[in-house]
PDB file of C-alpha atoms in Angstrom:
ATOM      1  CA  MET A   6     -32.256  37.907 -28.570  1.00 40.00           C
ATOM      2  CA  LYS A   7     -30.966  34.419 -28.014  1.00 41.00           C
ATOM      3  CA  LYS A   8     -27.974  34.063 -25.697  1.00 41.00           C
ATOM      4  CA  TYR A   9     -25.329  31.388 -25.707  1.00 39.00           C
ATOM      5  CA  LEU A  10     -22.897  30.126 -23.159  1.00 38.00           C
ATOM      6  CA  PHE A  11     -19.758  28.384 -24.200  1.00 39.00           C
ATOM      7  CA  ILE A  12     -17.703  26.471 -21.718  1.00 38.00           C
ATOM      8  CA  LEU A  13     -14.867  24.106 -21.895  1.00 35.00           C
ATOM      9  CA  MET A  14     -12.589  21.745 -20.270  1.00 35.00           C
ATOM     10  CA  MET A  15     -12.762  22.590 -16.640  1.00 37.00           C
ATOM     11  CA  THR A  16     -13.917  21.241 -13.329  1.00 37.00           C
ATOM     12  CA  LEU A  17     -16.484  23.424 -11.628  1.00 38.00           C
ATOM     13  CA  ALA A  18     -16.108  21.852  -8.226  1.00 35.00           C
ATOM     14  CA  SER A  19     -17.675  24.847  -6.547  1.00 38.00           C
ATOM     15  CA  LEU A  20     -20.946  24.472  -8.463  1.00 41.00           C
ATOM     16  CA  ASN A  21     -23.417  21.895  -7.144  1.00 40.00           C
ATOM     17  CA  ILE A  22     -25.609  19.724  -9.370  1.00 40.00           C
ATOM     18  CA  VAL A  23     -29.325  19.876  -8.702  1.00 42.00           C
ATOM     19  CA  ASN A  24     -31.906  17.960 -10.704  1.00 44.00           C
ATOM     20  CA  ALA A  25     -35.094  19.063  -8.966  1.00 50.00           C
ATOM     21  CA  GLN A  26     -36.916  19.127 -12.298  1.00 76.00           C
ATOM     22  CA  THR A  27     -36.464  16.504 -14.977  1.00 86.00           C
ATOM     23  CA  ASP A  28     -34.008  17.211 -17.774  1.00 91.00           C
ATOM     24  CA  ALA A  29     -35.319  17.034 -21.328  1.00 93.00           C
ATOM     25  CA  GLY A  30     -35.116  13.590 -22.876  1.00 92.00           C
ATOM     26  CA  GLY A  31     -31.647  12.637 -24.064  1.00 92.00           C
ATOM     27  CA  CYS A  32     -30.055  15.732 -22.519  1.00 93.00           C
ATOM     28  CA  LYS A  33     -27.204  15.804 -20.032  1.00 92.00           C
ATOM     29  CA  ASP A  34     -24.430  18.093 -18.878  1.00 86.00           C
ATOM     30  CA  HIS A  35     -21.306  18.331 -20.964  1.00 83.00           C
ATOM     31  CA  PRO A  36     -18.752  15.800 -19.586  1.00 77.00           C
ATOM     32  CA  LEU A  37     -16.397  18.638 -18.672  1.00 73.00           C
ATOM     33  CA  LEU A  38     -18.976  20.929 -17.099  1.00 71.00           C
ATOM     34  CA  SER A  39     -21.114  20.843 -13.983  1.00 75.00           C
ATOM     35  CA  ARG A  40     -24.325  22.800 -13.950  1.00 82.00           C
ATOM     36  CA  LEU A  41     -25.128  25.716 -11.714  1.00 85.00           C
ATOM     37  CA  GLU A  42     -27.216  25.056  -8.640  1.00 85.00           C
ATOM     38  CA  ASN A  43     -31.015  24.964  -9.075  1.00 88.00           C
ATOM     39  CA  PHE A  44     -31.027  24.783 -12.891  1.00 90.00           C
ATOM     40  CA  TYR A  45     -32.277  21.996 -15.155  1.00 92.00           C
ATOM     41  CA  ILE A  46     -31.838  21.299 -18.889  1.00 92.00           C
ATOM     42  CA  SER A  47     -34.867  22.202 -20.978  1.00 94.00           C
ATOM     43  CA  GLU A  48     -33.295  21.493 -24.389  1.00 94.00           C
ATOM     44  CA  CYS A  49     -30.023  20.401 -25.953  1.00 94.00           C
ATOM     45  CA  GLU A  50     -28.361  19.559 -29.255  1.00 94.00           C
ATOM     46  CA  GLU A  51     -25.062  18.140 -30.484  1.00 93.00           C
ATOM     47  CA  ASN A  52     -23.708  18.105 -34.052  1.00 92.00           C
ATOM     48  CA  TYR A  53     -20.780  19.057 -36.244  1.00 87.00           C
ATOM     49  CA  ASN A  54     -21.421  22.633 -37.224  1.00 88.00           C
ATOM     50  CA  GLU A  55     -20.109  26.086 -37.942  1.00 86.00           C
ATOM     51  CA  LEU A  56     -20.292  28.723 -35.226  1.00 88.00           C
ATOM     52  CA  GLN A  57     -19.846  32.470 -35.415  1.00 88.00           C
ATOM     53  CA  LEU A  58     -18.173  33.881 -32.311  1.00 89.00           C
ATOM     54  CA  ARG A  59     -17.866  37.437 -31.121  1.00 88.00           C
ATOM     55  CA  THR A  60     -14.208  37.914 -30.175  1.00 86.00           C
ATOM     56  CA  GLY A  61     -14.160  41.705 -29.845  1.00 82.00           C
ATOM     57  CA  SER A  62     -16.404  44.753 -29.870  1.00 81.00           C
ATOM     58  CA  ASN A  63     -16.360  44.867 -33.659  1.00 83.00           C
ATOM     59  CA  LYS A  64     -14.871  41.477 -34.450  1.00 84.00           C
ATOM     60  CA  THR A  65     -16.318  38.037 -35.137  1.00 85.00           C
ATOM     61  CA  GLU A  66     -14.715  34.729 -36.084  1.00 84.00           C
ATOM     62  CA  THR A  67     -16.274  31.615 -37.581  1.00 84.00           C
ATOM     63  CA  LYS A  68     -15.101  28.205 -36.349  1.00 84.00           C
ATOM     64  CA  GLU A  69     -16.056  24.634 -37.193  1.00 82.00           C
ATOM     65  CA  GLY A  70     -16.131  21.663 -34.879  1.00 86.00           C
ATOM     66  CA  ASN A  71     -18.250  19.453 -32.675  1.00 90.00           C
ATOM     67  CA  LEU A  72     -20.863  21.788 -31.234  1.00 94.00           C
ATOM     68  CA  PHE A  73     -22.739  21.181 -27.984  1.00 94.00           C
ATOM     69  CA  TYR A  74     -25.750  23.310 -27.079  1.00 94.00           C
ATOM     70  CA  ILE A  75     -27.383  23.096 -23.641  1.00 89.00           C
ATOM     71  CA  TYR A  76     -30.175  25.390 -22.490  1.00 93.00           C
ATOM     72  CA  TYR A  77     -30.644  25.676 -18.726  1.00 90.00           C
ATOM     73  CA  ARG A  78     -33.731  27.001 -16.938  1.00 90.00           C
ATOM     74  CA  TYR A  79     -34.083  27.986 -13.311  1.00 88.00           C
ATOM     75  CA  ASN A  80     -36.030  25.547 -11.140  1.00 87.00           C
ATOM     76  CA  SER A  81     -38.828  27.694  -9.754  1.00 80.00           C
ATOM     77  CA  ASP A  82     -39.578  25.040  -7.116  1.00 80.00           C
ATOM     78  CA  ALA A  83     -36.170  25.479  -5.499  1.00 72.00           C
ATOM     79  CA  GLY A  84     -37.483  28.096  -3.086  1.00 76.00           C
ATOM     80  CA  VAL A  85     -34.413  30.327  -3.318  1.00 80.00           C
ATOM     81  CA  LYS A  86     -33.677  33.462  -5.293  1.00 78.00           C
ATOM     82  CA  PRO A  87     -31.951  32.811  -8.654  1.00 78.00           C
ATOM     83  CA  LYS A  88     -28.399  33.977  -9.215  1.00 81.00           C
ATOM     84  CA  SER A  89     -27.751  37.369 -10.763  1.00 82.00           C
ATOM     85  CA  VAL A  90     -26.244  37.916 -14.203  1.00 79.00           C
ATOM     86  CA  LEU A  91     -22.965  38.971 -12.610  1.00 82.00           C
ATOM     87  CA  GLN A  92     -22.859  35.848 -10.428  1.00 85.00           C
ATOM     88  CA  ILE A  93     -23.390  33.623 -13.456  1.00 83.00           C
ATOM     89  CA  MET A  94     -20.604  35.333 -15.378  1.00 84.00           C
ATOM     90  CA  LYS A  95     -18.134  35.342 -12.480  1.00 85.00           C
ATOM     91  CA  ASN A  96     -18.694  31.650 -11.717  1.00 86.00           C
ATOM     92  CA  TYR A  97     -17.871  30.548 -15.233  1.00 83.00           C
ATOM     93  CA  GLU A  98     -15.140  33.108 -15.774  1.00 88.00           C
ATOM     94  CA  ALA A  99     -13.302  31.873 -12.675  1.00 84.00           C
ATOM     95  CA  ALA A 100     -13.574  28.242 -13.750  1.00 82.00           C
ATOM     96  CA  ILE A 101     -12.360  28.930 -17.287  1.00 84.00           C
ATOM     97  CA  THR A 102      -9.389  31.085 -16.349  1.00 85.00           C
ATOM     98  CA  LYS A 103      -8.398  28.646 -13.586  1.00 83.00           C
ATOM     99  CA  ASN A 104      -7.932  26.006 -16.269  1.00 81.00           C
ATOM    100  CA  GLY A 105      -5.788  28.234 -18.481  1.00 82.00           C
ATOM    101  CA  GLY A 106      -8.521  29.823 -20.566  1.00 86.00           C
ATOM    102  CA  LYS A 107      -9.025  33.486 -21.264  1.00 89.00           C
ATOM    103  CA  MET A 108     -11.834  35.920 -21.955  1.00 88.00           C
ATOM    104  CA  LEU A 109     -12.002  37.195 -25.522  1.00 90.00           C
ATOM    105  CA  TYR A 110     -15.111  39.354 -25.276  1.00 90.00           C
ATOM    106  CA  LYS A 111     -17.915  40.453 -22.997  1.00 88.00           C
ATOM    107  CA  ASN A 112     -20.620  43.013 -23.599  1.00 82.00           C
ATOM    108  CA  SER A 113     -19.917  46.392 -22.037  1.00 57.00           C
ATOM    109  CA  ASN A 114     -22.515  46.215 -19.267  1.00 57.00           C
ATOM    110  CA  SER A 115     -22.082  42.925 -17.417  1.00 50.00           C
ATOM    111  CA  LEU A 116     -24.849  43.912 -14.996  1.00 51.00           C
ATOM    112  CA  ASP A 117     -27.354  44.099 -17.814  1.00 53.00           C
ATOM    113  CA  ALA A 118     -29.896  41.344 -18.392  1.00 56.00           C
ATOM    114  CA  ASP A 119     -28.351  40.838 -21.825  1.00 67.00           C
ATOM    115  CA  LEU A 120     -25.076  39.149 -20.961  1.00 79.00           C
ATOM    116  CA  GLU A 121     -22.766  37.729 -23.610  1.00 86.00           C
ATOM    117  CA  ALA A 122     -19.175  36.638 -23.098  1.00 88.00           C
ATOM    118  CA  THR A 123     -16.760  34.600 -25.211  1.00 91.00           C
ATOM    119  CA  TYR A 124     -13.877  32.523 -23.874  1.00 89.00           C
ATOM    120  CA  TYR A 125     -11.135  30.334 -25.322  1.00 88.00           C
ATOM    121  CA  LEU A 126      -9.214  27.408 -23.844  1.00 86.00           C
ATOM    122  CA  SER A 127      -6.723  25.027 -25.384  1.00 81.00           C
ATOM    123  CA  THR A 128      -5.477  21.585 -24.333  1.00 78.00           C
ATOM    124  CA  LYS A 129      -3.164  19.064 -25.980  1.00 71.00           C
ATOM    125  CA  GLU A 130      -6.133  17.269 -27.510  1.00 77.00           C
ATOM    126  CA  LYS A 131      -8.605  20.039 -28.338  1.00 84.00           C
ATOM    127  CA  GLU A 132      -9.411  23.700 -28.621  1.00 86.00           C
ATOM    128  CA  TYR A 133     -12.557  24.905 -26.868  1.00 90.00           C
ATOM    129  CA  TRP A 134     -14.466  28.035 -27.826  1.00 92.00           C
ATOM    130  CA  ILE A 135     -16.979  29.219 -25.249  1.00 89.00           C
ATOM    131  CA  GLN A 136     -19.639  31.852 -25.310  1.00 87.00           C
ATOM    132  CA  LEU A 137     -21.832  32.595 -22.303  1.00 85.00           C
ATOM    133  CA  ALA A 138     -25.167  34.328 -22.477  1.00 84.00           C
ATOM    134  CA  SER A 139     -28.030  34.609 -20.037  1.00 83.00           C
ATOM    135  CA  PHE A 140     -31.358  36.356 -19.695  1.00 75.00           C
ATOM    136  CA  ALA A 141     -32.665  37.817 -16.482  1.00 73.00           C
ATOM    137  CA  GLY A 142     -36.128  38.626 -15.229  1.00 70.00           C
ATOM    138  CA  THR A 143     -37.192  40.674 -12.241  1.00 67.00           C
ATOM    139  CA  ASP A 144     -34.396  42.170 -10.108  1.00 71.00           C
ATOM    140  CA  ASN A 145     -31.741  40.958 -12.563  1.00 72.00           C
ATOM    141  CA  ALA A 146     -32.306  37.347 -11.475  1.00 79.00           C
ATOM    142  CA  VAL A 147     -31.285  34.841 -14.152  1.00 83.00           C
ATOM    143  CA  GLU A 148     -34.199  32.672 -15.222  1.00 84.00           C
ATOM    144  CA  ALA A 149     -32.338  30.874 -18.020  1.00 87.00           C
ATOM    145  CA  PHE A 150     -28.972  30.680 -19.712  1.00 88.00           C
ATOM    146  CA  ALA A 151     -27.536  28.829 -22.673  1.00 90.00           C
ATOM    147  CA  LEU A 152     -24.313  26.921 -23.001  1.00 85.00           C
ATOM    148  CA  LYS A 153     -22.520  26.095 -26.238  1.00 92.00           C
ATOM    149  CA  ILE A 154     -19.230  24.259 -26.350  1.00 92.00           C
ATOM    150  CA  LEU A 155     -17.366  24.147 -29.653  1.00 93.00           C
ATOM    151  CA  GLU A 156     -14.673  21.479 -29.655  1.00 91.00           C
ATOM    152  CA  ILE A 157     -11.968  21.439 -32.318  1.00 86.00           C
ATOM    153  CA  GLU A 158      -9.712  18.394 -32.431  1.00 79.00           C
ATOM    154  CA  ALA A 159      -6.017  19.156 -32.730  1.00 71.00           C
ATOM    155  CA  MET A 160      -4.570  17.703 -35.929  1.00 66.00           C
ATOM    156  CA  LYS A 161      -1.980  15.153 -34.907  1.00 67.00           C
ATOM    157  CA  GLN A 162       0.886  13.902 -37.022  1.00 73.00           C
ATOM    158  CA  GLU A 163       3.629  11.432 -36.292  1.00 75.00           C
ATOM    159  CA  VAL A 164       6.434  11.349 -38.816  1.00 86.00           C
ATOM    160  CA  ALA A 165       9.971  10.053 -38.358  1.00 93.00           C
ATOM    161  CA  ALA A 166      13.114  11.853 -39.480  1.00 94.00           C
ATOM    162  CA  SER A 167      13.795   9.150 -42.072  1.00 94.00           C
ATOM    163  CA  GLU A 168      10.290   9.549 -43.529  1.00 94.00           C
ATOM    164  CA  MET A 169      10.727  13.323 -43.763  1.00 95.00           C
ATOM    165  CA  PHE A 170      14.018  12.960 -45.589  1.00 96.00           C
ATOM    166  CA  GLU A 171      12.616  10.357 -47.989  1.00 95.00           C
ATOM    167  CA  ALA A 172       9.698  12.670 -48.878  1.00 95.00           C
ATOM    168  CA  ILE A 173      12.083  15.578 -49.426  1.00 96.00           C
ATOM    169  CA  ARG A 174      14.409  13.402 -51.535  1.00 95.00           C
ATOM    170  CA  LYS A 175      11.496  12.161 -53.638  1.00 95.00           C
ATOM    171  CA  ASP A 176       9.214  15.218 -53.871  1.00 96.00           C
ATOM    172  CA  GLY A 177      11.439  18.101 -52.832  1.00 97.00           C
ATOM    173  CA  PHE A 178       9.317  18.903 -49.767  1.00 97.00           C
ATOM    174  CA  VAL A 179       7.277  17.467 -46.908  1.00 97.00           C
ATOM    175  CA  ALA A 180       4.105  18.996 -45.404  1.00 96.00           C
ATOM    176  CA  LEU A 181       3.971  19.021 -41.609  1.00 96.00           C
ATOM    177  CA  TYR A 182       1.084  19.849 -39.303  1.00 94.00           C
ATOM    178  CA  ILE A 183       2.620  21.742 -36.425  1.00 94.00           C
ATOM    179  CA  ASN A 184       0.146  23.041 -33.870  1.00 88.00           C
ATOM    180  CA  PHE A 185       0.345  26.720 -32.956  1.00 90.00           C
ATOM    181  CA  GLU A 186      -1.709  28.776 -30.560  1.00 84.00           C
ATOM    182  CA  THR A 187      -4.734  30.170 -32.386  1.00 78.00           C
ATOM    183  CA  GLY A 188      -3.871  33.331 -34.291  1.00 83.00           C
ATOM    184  CA  LYS A 189      -0.294  33.270 -32.976  1.00 89.00           C
ATOM    185  CA  SER A 190       3.121  31.898 -33.891  1.00 94.00           C
ATOM    186  CA  THR A 191       3.724  30.147 -30.560  1.00 94.00           C
ATOM    187  CA  ILE A 192       4.376  26.433 -31.108  1.00 93.00           C
ATOM    188  CA  LYS A 193       2.285  24.256 -28.814  1.00 87.00           C
ATOM    189  CA  PRO A 194       4.130  21.744 -26.589  1.00 84.00           C
ATOM    190  CA  GLU A 195       2.466  18.753 -28.264  1.00 83.00           C
ATOM    191  CA  SER A 196       4.311  19.603 -31.497  1.00 90.00           C
ATOM    192  CA  ALA A 197       7.732  19.269 -29.858  1.00 91.00           C
ATOM    193  CA  PRO A 198       8.170  15.705 -31.231  1.00 92.00           C
ATOM    194  CA  ILE A 199       7.796  16.973 -34.803  1.00 94.00           C
ATOM    195  CA  ILE A 200      10.375  19.705 -34.185  1.00 96.00           C
ATOM    196  CA  ASN A 201      12.734  17.113 -32.708  1.00 95.00           C
ATOM    197  CA  GLN A 202      12.348  14.895 -35.780  1.00 96.00           C
ATOM    198  CA  ILE A 203      13.228  17.806 -38.081  1.00 97.00           C
ATOM    199  CA  VAL A 204      16.340  18.378 -35.973  1.00 97.00           C
ATOM    200  CA  GLU A 205      17.240  14.691 -36.179  1.00 96.00           C
ATOM    201  CA  MET A 206      16.770  14.699 -39.958  1.00 97.00           C
ATOM    202  CA  LEU A 207      19.091  17.684 -40.329  1.00 98.00           C
ATOM    203  CA  GLN A 208      21.677  16.131 -38.022  1.00 97.00           C
ATOM    204  CA  GLN A 209      21.632  12.898 -40.031  1.00 96.00           C
ATOM    205  CA  ASN A 210      21.955  14.808 -43.318  1.00 96.00           C
ATOM    206  CA  PRO A 211      24.509  17.576 -42.659  1.00 96.00           C
ATOM    207  CA  ASP A 212      24.571  18.781 -46.273  1.00 96.00           C
ATOM    208  CA  LEU A 213      20.815  19.372 -46.406  1.00 97.00           C
ATOM    209  CA  LYS A 214      19.602  22.965 -46.419  1.00 98.00           C
ATOM    210  CA  ILE A 215      15.904  23.721 -46.076  1.00 98.00           C
ATOM    211  CA  SER A 216      13.359  26.467 -46.503  1.00 98.00           C
ATOM    212  CA  ILE A 217      10.619  26.476 -43.861  1.00 98.00           C
ATOM    213  CA  GLU A 218       7.433  27.750 -45.486  1.00 98.00           C
ATOM    214  CA  GLY A 219       4.228  28.646 -43.663  1.00 98.00           C
ATOM    215  CA  HIS A 220       0.696  28.341 -45.076  1.00 98.00           C
ATOM    216  CA  THR A 221      -2.736  29.270 -43.676  1.00 95.00           C
ATOM    217  CA  ASP A 222      -6.383  28.716 -44.524  1.00 92.00           C
ATOM    218  CA  ASN A 223      -8.528  31.620 -45.743  1.00 91.00           C
ATOM    219  CA  THR A 224      -9.967  32.628 -42.358  1.00 85.00           C
ATOM    220  CA  GLY A 225      -9.216  36.313 -41.811  1.00 85.00           C
ATOM    221  CA  THR A 226      -7.681  38.780 -44.238  1.00 92.00           C
ATOM    222  CA  MET A 227      -5.003  38.049 -46.805  1.00 95.00           C
ATOM    223  CA  ALA A 228      -2.684  40.533 -45.113  1.00 96.00           C
ATOM    224  CA  SER A 229      -3.083  39.029 -41.642  1.00 94.00           C
ATOM    225  CA  ASN A 230      -2.671  35.500 -42.990  1.00 95.00           C
ATOM    226  CA  GLN A 231       0.495  36.501 -44.821  1.00 97.00           C
ATOM    227  CA  THR A 232       1.949  37.924 -41.622  1.00 97.00           C
ATOM    228  CA  LEU A 233       0.868  34.887 -39.609  1.00 96.00           C
ATOM    229  CA  SER A 234       2.401  32.415 -42.062  1.00 97.00           C
ATOM    230  CA  GLU A 235       5.695  34.305 -42.027  1.00 98.00           C
ATOM    231  CA  SER A 236       5.857  34.481 -38.236  1.00 98.00           C
ATOM    232  CA  ARG A 237       4.998  30.797 -37.837  1.00 98.00           C
ATOM    233  CA  ALA A 238       7.676  29.735 -40.313  1.00 98.00           C
ATOM    234  CA  LYS A 239      10.192  31.875 -38.445  1.00 98.00           C
ATOM    235  CA  SER A 240       9.134  30.325 -35.127  1.00 98.00           C
ATOM    236  CA  VAL A 241       9.937  26.879 -36.494  1.00 98.00           C
ATOM    237  CA  MET A 242      13.282  28.113 -37.804  1.00 98.00           C
ATOM    238  CA  ASP A 243      14.109  29.689 -34.442  1.00 98.00           C
ATOM    239  CA  ALA A 244      13.190  26.442 -32.675  1.00 97.00           C
ATOM    240  CA  LEU A 245      15.620  24.518 -34.891  1.00 98.00           C
ATOM    241  CA  ILE A 246      18.391  27.039 -34.311  1.00 98.00           C
ATOM    242  CA  SER A 247      17.812  26.819 -30.551  1.00 97.00           C
ATOM    243  CA  LYS A 248      18.477  23.070 -30.816  1.00 96.00           C
ATOM    244  CA  GLY A 249      21.832  23.542 -32.512  1.00 97.00           C
ATOM    245  CA  ILE A 250      21.031  23.639 -36.227  1.00 98.00           C
ATOM    246  CA  ALA A 251      23.197  26.201 -38.036  1.00 98.00           C
ATOM    247  CA  ALA A 252      21.240  29.247 -39.199  1.00 97.00           C
ATOM    248  CA  ALA A 253      23.110  29.139 -42.524  1.00 98.00           C
ATOM    249  CA  ARG A 254      21.258  25.916 -43.385  1.00 98.00           C
ATOM    250  CA  LEU A 255      17.837  27.479 -42.857  1.00 98.00           C
ATOM    251  CA  LYS A 256      15.562  30.138 -44.236  1.00 98.00           C
ATOM    252  CA  SER A 257      11.898  30.872 -43.635  1.00 98.00           C
ATOM    253  CA  LYS A 258       9.083  32.160 -45.805  1.00 98.00           C
ATOM    254  CA  GLY A 259       5.330  32.659 -45.607  1.00 98.00           C
ATOM    255  CA  TRP A 260       2.751  32.155 -48.337  1.00 98.00           C
ATOM    256  CA  GLY A 261      -0.365  33.083 -46.392  1.00 97.00           C
ATOM    257  CA  GLN A 262      -3.525  31.636 -47.958  1.00 97.00           C
ATOM    258  CA  THR A 263      -2.254  31.754 -51.552  1.00 98.00           C
ATOM    259  CA  LYS A 264      -1.320  28.066 -51.969  1.00 97.00           C
ATOM    260  CA  PRO A 265      -4.186  25.902 -50.664  1.00 97.00           C
ATOM    261  CA  ILE A 266      -3.967  22.142 -51.153  1.00 96.00           C
ATOM    262  CA  ALA A 267      -7.592  21.470 -50.138  1.00 93.00           C
ATOM    263  CA  ASP A 268     -11.038  23.069 -50.251  1.00 92.00           C
ATOM    264  CA  ASN A 269     -11.248  25.938 -47.749  1.00 88.00           C
ATOM    265  CA  SER A 270     -15.039  25.647 -47.621  1.00 84.00           C
ATOM    266  CA  THR A 271     -14.819  22.654 -45.262  1.00 78.00           C
ATOM    267  CA  GLY A 272     -13.285  22.261 -41.827  1.00 74.00           C
ATOM    268  CA  GLU A 273     -11.196  19.319 -43.011  1.00 78.00           C
ATOM    269  CA  GLY A 274      -9.888  21.356 -45.929  1.00 85.00           C
ATOM    270  CA  LYS A 275      -8.950  24.269 -43.701  1.00 86.00           C
ATOM    271  CA  GLU A 276      -7.005  21.913 -41.418  1.00 86.00           C
ATOM    272  CA  LYS A 277      -4.995  20.574 -44.353  1.00 91.00           C
ATOM    273  CA  ASN A 278      -4.205  24.069 -45.576  1.00 94.00           C
ATOM    274  CA  ARG A 279      -2.840  25.163 -42.184  1.00 94.00           C
ATOM    275  CA  ARG A 280       0.571  23.602 -42.623  1.00 95.00           C
ATOM    276  CA  VAL A 281       4.322  24.130 -42.612  1.00 98.00           C
ATOM    277  CA  GLU A 282       6.281  22.766 -45.548  1.00 98.00           C
ATOM    278  CA  ILE A 283       9.941  21.803 -45.303  1.00 98.00           C
ATOM    279  CA  VAL A 284      11.377  22.461 -48.759  1.00 98.00           C
ATOM    280  CA  LYS A 285      14.822  21.464 -50.005  1.00 97.00           C
ATOM    281  CA  GLN A 286      16.927  24.490 -50.976  1.00 94.00           C
TER     282      GLN A 286
END
């Protein structure tokens, strides 16, 4: 059973690079990842693709993005015993969590030759989904492991308060792309400028009352998406109130996945559907 390793934006300073055997043509380490000692790359691939990730014992999620695949093999000429499955897992786990990532899943027996673990890490620019898998031979020594890195670019939007108000005056609403933590209602720091522009718009137009309405793509269940859209809309409303906007001028609502504006069968469409609309009351 093929194993994968996903790793993301981190510096593995404790792991040395050894190229005793020649890497496959055109292959190299991911820019954000150093290889483990005494391993070489036997194959690799990079493309935009869909990836199914195990995020719990009975849970999987499908993500789309730029996908890197690197397959490492142990250099048998190194003259030292290969690392164990547990050593492989602990090395990468420490590096990922040190950089703010977290483990989402690992198979129940981490000492087994069949290791699989999934991790997630987020930065201002990208989300990284990581899954680690390795296969061991005699004495649980790892002879090969695979690395996949799925990168998802954060949708960025710059819109001024005056532009928001003009769109609302003309169309009755404006769609904003506020970045939240995956599956949560926590607003990411990089979206603070958008929140500040909404505040400025409301301060410049004191008679304006708005409805903050959350929308999702169709990933997950309708019920969970409804709840998520409601909680995200409320998070935006709470952020505005915390900056001095009167609660009486605001209300929040969630529509879940029921009002798509693009095709949910593509990654680009899903990104457009994950939005918050500011609607004139």
